[in-house]
Amino acid sequence: MRGLHYLILVLFFSLTITLKFSSSSGICKENEKKALLRLKKEADDPTDVLSSWVDEEDCCTWEGVFCHNVTGSVIELSINGWDWTEPKGLKIDNFQWLPSLENLDSLDMSGVDLSEATNWTEVIDMLPSLVNLRFSNCSLHSVPPLFDHNNSVLENLDLSLNNFGTPIPRWVFSFSSLVSLEFTGSNFTGSFPEGPFNLTSFTTLRASSNSFGSVLPQWLFDLSNLEYLDLSFSGVEGPIPNEVGDCTKLTYLSLASNKLNSTIPNWLYGCKNLETLNLKGNSLEGTVSDSISNLTSLTSIDMSENFLSGKLPSVIGKLWKLENLDLSENRFEGEVSEIFNTMNDCPPIGSGNCSSLRTLRLNDNKLVGNLPKSFGHLSNLQFCFMSNNRLEGVLTEEHFINLTNLMYFYARRSNFILRVSSDWIPPFQATDIIMSGWRLGPEFPLWIQSQQSIINLDISNAGIVGEVPTWFWNLSSQIRLLNMSHNQLMGEVPTISISDSSMGSGGGPWLIYLSSNNFSGSLPHIPTMVTELDLSNNSFSEGLTNFLCDKKNESYMLEILHLGGNHLAGEIPDCWMNWPELRVVNLGENKLTGGIPRSIGALSNLKSLDLKRNKLSGALPSSLNNCTRLWKIDLNENELDGNLPPWLGTRLSKLIVLSLRSNKFDGELAPELCELNNIQILDLANNHLFGPIPRCVNNFTAMVNGRKEIRDGDDETDYSYYVGVFRESARVVTKGNMYQYDTILSLFTSMDLSNNNLSGNIPISLTSLVGLRSLNFSSNHLTGSIPRDIGNMKVLESVDISNNQLSGEIPQSISNLFSLSHLNVSHNNLSGRIPLSTQLRGFSPSSFTGNELCGPPLAKSCSKNPEVENENEEEDDSSEVEWFYVSMAIGFIVAFWGVSAPLLFIRPWRHAYFRFLDRKWKSWHT
């Protein structure tokens, strides 16, 4: 009987709760229904969000309206004005309809446009029973700094995804029953309001993605019931508070992506219930204390992208609930093995694997050593990232024995040796295997054949020799990233295909890198959806026609094409219109002949064109001026001729590298070339150019500033989706040698006009290029003198103006070029003394021969010893100073006795002088 009573009681309470939050038929209050219908009438509702609000029906059955099951009062109104795709367009301009809903305790208008409802804060006073208010993504743009409200029951306030642009007003924290605040993405700025606040029930603050620009408030960390704090991407700066109150209830803490610059405070290790700790992307420094082992509830730690140092905290391995650990991009050092040796050593001893770790990121640190065999017992591990450390040693099958869930394995740039049997089948089916720099060879790794889910594979620089097995080319049809570059692979590359299942597996780039091997034969055909192809530095031969013009009616998605350093011959075909997405074309160092085809001008997205060291002839096609996004043109060592067209400057003004060295270009340098204000490397050497150097060279702004950053994505000069694979580069002759610049290309500036027939003076405006590092005007017919202010170009490292007809003296200011490590002024008509400086004395005498110069480092001495002359000048100066004081003393004596002597020896003068003084004295006092 007692059980029956209990069952009836449970059913009664369940029914009561159900009725409270379900629509009740026939009990809606008439005045509240009219208020809601007024709202519908006045609202702008283009997508019929309120279509279910029909006068003939009970308002408690309307969508988003919830009534009390007994009184019929509307207690909850939830009007969702947006979904995951886009806002629904519902707009409400006022709240005059709201006071009739006097029993409302929950109002949710997320996504509704309230930009014209400037009195939105009055909603809080209109509804004395309001507990929950959600105005997320409502286009609110103002919040009053002062607001004296009467509400004492409000618990949850959500103002996220608005655009206030002001500090958080103090009144927001003044609700005595407040439990939760949400400000995510609301563009609050400035400092937090000063505390403390009486928030005894407060548990949650979500305030990420704002622009506070202030330090963390101490009072916030003193709230004893705080459980959830998210201030990521919020612009907070300075130190994390060093001392706080009771943090034992804190379960979630994210201060990621801010400007915090302290060490990790000790109080943090006492938050024993903490489950998620995210300090990513700050400037935190110091070590991680072993006390972190106290945080036994942790499931996620992210301290990446900081300046943390010291040894890896091996005790982290004892946090057996830990699922995600990210310590990447710091300065941790020491043996990598230490952290793994504790991960499986949990009580009871012998119970087997107990680590919950699913994600491990240790990449981009200074870790050393080999992985221990205990690494292979992390059976839950799915994501493992250890690239860019100093890891080395031999790995065997035992290191992977229980990694049955491993899907992503990144250990790029490691010196591991993988030593497994030829019939080894890994226990995992990975999608990403990145082993660049490992020693996997010399035989091709047969275990890859078992990886039927592979999508991204990098086995570059792995010491693999020989032909690629046929089965691999079949497997490669499903691989989106294939990198086998820098091995000794040989044979022909068959037509590359993509499986039907891979085509339908979603978007993403298709990247194929087979460079620096011994592949031969004709170029392989590729699918139209491949986005990057690098077959450079192989032995591919024959022509380009079959490769480029195979599918004339299809448009390729290829963005990077690198075929340089092969044996390709014949003419470049004229079918580039089929490749509209190309950003990089490199056909350099082949045996190509003929002219540059006109259709190259169809590549409107082209940024880098490299055709150097071929046998191309003819003039530059005028269609090239359509490629207005070009950053680099390198046509070195060909047989191109004709004038340099003015559109090189007027149309291709974004050029950073223009290298036309060793061709047959002639004519004068057009003044329009001076419009290349982004140019950093200008190399026109070894041509037949004549006439003067344009005086407008000071318009080369990048050579004034000394740095032009090339941005394409996150990494400058890096075109590739797979960062670091294809980086822009340029060959520059400087200091008498050829150098290749890539990673520091944006730092280098050079102008080389040598070995032409240029005449006239060196423009004085040249000295405005104070960011220029290398200058070569040698082997021309330049006359006049070296610009006097050449010493202003303080970062010059190399200067060669030899083999001209320059005259006059070497300017004294050249002694100010402290960065100068190469100088050649030989074989001119220069005369006089070489300026005295330690820098110039260190150069070879051959740098000054063929002139009428004297002084070190030449053996020829000048007619006078400049040091003696300087001493004489100092003596002369000294004697001049001494005679100045002597003459001043004589003058004082003559003047003193010239006045005093008559007064002393001539009595009438003396009486007249004293009578004069007596009259003046009396006149002053009257």
XYZ file of C-alpha atoms in Angstrom, residues 4 10 18 133 152 166 173 317 334 356 397 421 478 493 496 539 594 611 620 681 827 838 875 885:
24
model
C 1.212 2.512 -4.259
C 5.853 10.434 -8.093
C 5.311 18.515 -17.254
C 17.149 37.321 -19.365
C 16.511 41.109 -6.602
C 32.150 50.506 -23.563
C 27.303 42.822 -11.006
C 51.618 11.496 -16.293
C 65.048 17.591 -21.210
C 42.900 8.280 -20.476
C 57.246 -2.479 -33.194
C 60.172 -6.363 -39.758
C 42.890 8.436 -51.637
C 55.386 8.386 -62.122
C 47.859 10.240 -60.748
C 64.961 13.942 -64.298
C 61.003 29.809 -77.814
C 61.522 30.790 -65.817
C 58.261 40.120 -72.862
C 65.407 43.011 -55.272
C 89.361 50.914 -62.058
C 89.215 50.607 -39.462
C 98.777 72.546 -31.908
C 93.201 84.548 -23.376
